[in-house]
Amino acid sequence: VCTQQEVLPCKSLPETLLFQLLGLSIATISTVTHYGLHFTLISNISLDSNSYSVIHHRAFYFGICLSMTLILAALLSSAATVRESQCLTAMGFFCFALAFCGLVPAACWRYTHSMEVEDSMMDVYDFVYEEVRRNTSSFRRHELMAIHEAFLCCGKHSPFGDTTNVENQTCPPGQVHDEGQDCLREIQDFLKKHMDFVFSLLAIAIGFTVYGMILTSFLWFSMHFSSNLYRKGKYILR
């Protein structure tokens, strides 16, 4: 049960937990993107001329920093509400603003560079597939088999002629290429679903970050003008 003086801290508790949960969600999706089987396979095979490996690592570190900023902003705003500290409130607002400045470019990047990520992943598969087709590397054959097992696909439609031999050697049992399980299409569909989920999470984070900036601004002005629930003032006896 909250007393009158404790109403404001108690009301801030659900918002604090919500922002912390949002930060943990971003950290989780960043970790899954970095250490997930589908992404690590492509990243480990990625060549120096391919940009996917750079994007793969930058996205992880950006997501972790963003999640830490949101969690820190939630903790600062909660502490500022309890202690009624204008300094902590300003720091919380700064963290929310910093997260907002990172979320908006990330959401825009999803639309402007999504094709770049998609093309870089498919280029890696094309390279490995053609290396196996030329029988130039047995190590590449194991990499191609790992991709087929991870994405549950089998080969691709190649313009260089019959590829049945490659598919028979590298496709997992039960995968039939004639059923339309083209690996390039499977990679494209998988990445599109993942990027759509990431964008939805970013949109939610942007909305709550704006709410956090408005909330911390209201708290700062409330404390500054001494209009909080129990007013503090100096009294002089005359």
C-alpha positions as CSV (number, residue, x, y, z in Angstrom):
1,V,0.0,0.0,0.0
2,C,1.4,3.4,-1.0
3,T,1.1,6.4,1.2
4,Q,0.5,9.9,-0.2
5,Q,4.2,10.7,-0.2
6,E,5.0,7.4,-2.0
7,V,2.4,7.6,-4.8
8,L,4.9,9.0,-7.3
9,P,7.6,6.4,-6.7
10,C,5.1,3.6,-6.8
11,K,3.6,4.8,-10.1
12,S,7.1,5.0,-11.6
13,L,7.8,1.3,-10.8
14,P,5.8,-0.2,-13.7
15,E,7.4,2.2,-16.2
16,T,10.9,1.3,-14.9
17,L,10.2,-2.4,-15.2
18,L,8.9,-1.9,-18.7
19,F,11.9,0.0,-19.9
20,Q,14.2,-2.6,-18.4
21,L,12.3,-5.3,-20.1
22,L,12.6,-3.4,-23.4
23,G,16.3,-3.1,-22.9
24,L,16.7,-6.8,-22.2
25,S,14.6,-7.6,-25.3
26,I,16.9,-5.6,-27.5
27,A,19.9,-7.3,-25.8
28,T,18.4,-10.7,-26.4
29,I,17.6,-10.1,-30.1
30,S,21.2,-8.7,-30.6
31,T,22.7,-11.8,-29.0
32,V,20.5,-14.1,-31.1
33,T,21.5,-12.2,-34.2
34,H,25.2,-12.5,-33.3
35,Y,25.4,-16.0,-32.0
36,G,22.5,-17.6,-33.8
37,L,23.3,-20.6,-36.0
38,H,22.1,-19.1,-39.2
39,F,24.0,-15.9,-38.8
40,T,27.2,-17.4,-37.5
41,L,27.5,-19.8,-40.4
42,I,27.3,-17.0,-42.9
43,S,29.6,-14.7,-40.9
44,N,32.3,-17.4,-40.5
45,I,32.3,-18.1,-44.2
46,S,32.2,-14.4,-45.2
47,L,35.1,-13.2,-47.3
48,D,37.1,-10.0,-46.9
49,S,35.4,-8.5,-49.9
50,N,32.0,-9.2,-48.4
51,S,30.5,-6.6,-46.0
52,Y,28.3,-9.0,-44.0
53,S,30.9,-9.8,-41.4
54,V,31.3,-6.1,-40.6
55,I,27.6,-5.6,-40.4
56,H,27.2,-8.7,-38.3
57,H,29.6,-7.5,-35.5
58,R,28.5,-3.8,-35.6
59,A,24.8,-4.7,-35.2
60,F,25.6,-6.8,-32.1
61,Y,27.7,-4.1,-30.3
62,F,25.2,-1.4,-31.3
63,G,22.3,-3.4,-29.9
64,I,24.1,-4.1,-26.6
65,C,25.0,-0.5,-26.1
66,L,21.4,0.5,-26.9
67,S,20.0,-1.9,-24.4
68,M,22.4,-0.8,-21.7
69,T,21.4,2.9,-22.4
70,L,17.7,2.1,-22.0
71,I,18.3,0.1,-18.8
72,L,20.4,2.9,-17.4
73,A,17.8,5.5,-18.3
74,A,15.1,3.5,-16.5
75,L,17.3,3.1,-13.3
76,L,18.2,6.8,-13.3
77,S,14.6,8.0,-13.7
78,S,13.4,5.6,-11.0
79,A,16.1,6.8,-8.6
80,A,15.4,10.4,-9.5
81,T,11.7,9.9,-8.7
82,V,12.4,8.4,-5.3
83,R,15.1,10.9,-4.3
84,E,13.5,13.8,-6.1
85,S,16.8,14.7,-7.6
86,Q,16.9,17.1,-10.6
87,C,20.4,16.0,-11.5
88,L,19.4,12.3,-11.8
89,T,16.3,13.3,-13.7
90,A,18.4,15.3,-16.2
91,M,20.7,12.3,-16.6
92,G,17.8,10.0,-17.2
93,F,16.4,12.4,-19.9
94,F,19.9,12.5,-21.5
95,C,20.0,8.7,-21.6
96,F,16.5,8.5,-23.2
97,A,17.5,11.2,-25.7
98,L,20.7,9.3,-26.5
99,A,18.7,6.1,-27.0
100,F,16.3,7.9,-29.3
101,C,19.1,9.3,-31.4
102,G,20.3,5.7,-31.9
103,L,16.9,4.1,-32.5
104,V,15.8,6.4,-35.2
105,P,18.9,5.9,-37.5
106,A,18.7,2.2,-36.8
107,A,15.1,2.0,-38.0
108,C,15.9,4.1,-41.0
109,W,18.9,1.9,-41.7
110,R,16.6,-1.2,-41.8
111,Y,14.9,0.3,-44.9
112,T,17.9,1.8,-46.6
113,H,20.4,-1.1,-46.2
114,S,18.2,-4.2,-45.9
115,M,19.0,-5.2,-49.5
116,E,22.7,-4.8,-48.7
117,V,22.5,-7.4,-45.9
118,E,20.3,-9.7,-48.0
119,D,22.7,-9.5,-51.0
120,S,25.8,-10.1,-48.9
121,M,24.3,-13.2,-47.3
122,M,23.3,-14.6,-50.7
123,D,26.7,-13.8,-52.2
124,V,28.3,-15.9,-49.5
125,Y,26.1,-18.8,-50.4
126,D,26.7,-18.3,-54.1
127,F,30.5,-18.4,-53.5
128,V,30.5,-21.5,-51.4
129,Y,28.1,-23.3,-53.9
130,E,30.2,-22.5,-56.9
131,E,33.4,-23.6,-55.1
132,V,31.8,-27.0,-54.4
133,R,30.4,-27.2,-58.0
134,R,34.0,-26.8,-59.3
135,N,35.3,-29.4,-56.8
136,T,38.0,-27.1,-55.8
137,S,37.7,-27.5,-52.0
138,S,36.4,-30.3,-49.8
139,F,36.2,-27.9,-46.8
140,R,33.7,-25.8,-48.7
141,R,31.6,-28.9,-49.2
142,H,31.2,-29.2,-45.4
143,E,30.3,-25.5,-45.1
144,L,27.6,-25.9,-47.8
145,M,26.2,-28.9,-46.0
146,A,26.0,-26.9,-42.8
147,I,24.1,-24.1,-44.6
148,H,21.7,-26.6,-46.1
149,E,21.0,-28.2,-42.7
150,A,20.6,-24.8,-41.0
151,F,18.2,-23.3,-43.5
152,L,16.5,-26.5,-44.4
153,C,17.0,-25.9,-48.1
154,C,18.7,-27.7,-51.0
155,G,20.8,-26.1,-53.7
156,K,19.8,-23.3,-56.1
157,H,18.8,-22.7,-59.6
158,S,22.1,-22.3,-61.3
159,P,22.6,-20.8,-64.8
160,F,25.8,-22.9,-65.3
161,G,24.0,-26.2,-66.0
162,D,23.0,-29.3,-64.1
163,T,23.6,-29.1,-60.4
164,T,22.2,-32.4,-59.4
165,N,25.6,-33.8,-58.4
166,V,26.2,-31.0,-55.9
167,E,22.8,-31.3,-54.4
168,N,23.1,-35.1,-54.0
169,Q,26.4,-34.6,-52.1
170,T,25.4,-31.7,-49.8
171,C,21.7,-31.7,-49.3
172,P,20.4,-33.3,-46.0
173,P,18.2,-36.4,-46.3
174,G,14.6,-35.7,-47.1
175,Q,15.3,-32.4,-48.8
176,V,14.2,-32.5,-52.4
177,H,15.3,-29.6,-54.7
178,D,12.4,-30.1,-57.0
179,E,10.0,-29.0,-54.3
180,G,11.2,-25.4,-54.6
181,Q,13.4,-25.3,-51.6
182,D,15.9,-23.0,-53.2
183,C,18.5,-21.8,-50.7
184,L,18.6,-18.3,-52.0
185,R,14.9,-17.9,-51.5
186,E,15.0,-19.5,-48.1
187,I,17.8,-17.2,-47.0
188,Q,15.9,-14.2,-48.3
189,D,12.6,-15.2,-46.5
190,F,14.4,-16.0,-43.2
191,L,16.2,-12.6,-43.2
192,K,13.0,-10.7,-44.1
193,K,11.2,-12.2,-41.2
194,H,14.0,-11.5,-38.8
195,M,14.4,-7.9,-40.0
196,D,10.6,-7.3,-39.7
197,F,10.7,-8.5,-36.1
198,V,13.7,-6.2,-35.4
199,F,12.0,-3.3,-37.0
200,S,8.9,-3.9,-34.9
201,L,11.0,-4.0,-31.7
202,L,12.7,-0.8,-32.7
203,A,9.4,1.0,-33.4
204,I,8.1,0.0,-30.0
205,A,11.4,1.2,-28.4
206,I,11.1,4.5,-30.1
207,G,7.6,5.1,-28.8
208,F,8.5,4.2,-25.2
209,T,11.7,6.3,-25.5
210,V,9.7,9.4,-26.5
211,Y,7.4,8.6,-23.5
212,G,10.4,8.3,-21.2
213,M,11.7,11.7,-22.4
214,I,8.3,13.3,-21.8
215,L,8.0,11.7,-18.3
216,T,11.5,12.8,-17.2
217,S,10.8,16.3,-18.5
218,F,7.6,16.5,-16.5
219,L,9.4,15.2,-13.4
220,W,12.2,17.7,-13.8
221,F,9.8,20.7,-14.1
222,S,7.7,19.3,-11.3
223,M,10.7,19.3,-9.0
224,H,12.0,22.6,-10.2
225,F,8.8,24.5,-9.5
226,S,8.2,22.5,-6.3
227,S,4.9,21.2,-7.5
228,N,5.5,17.6,-6.5
229,L,3.2,15.7,-4.1
230,Y,4.7,17.0,-0.9
231,R,6.2,20.4,-1.3
232,K,9.6,21.4,0.2
233,G,10.1,25.0,1.2
234,K,11.8,27.3,3.6
235,Y,9.6,29.0,6.2
236,I,10.6,32.1,8.0
237,L,8.9,33.2,11.3
238,R,7.9,36.8,11.4
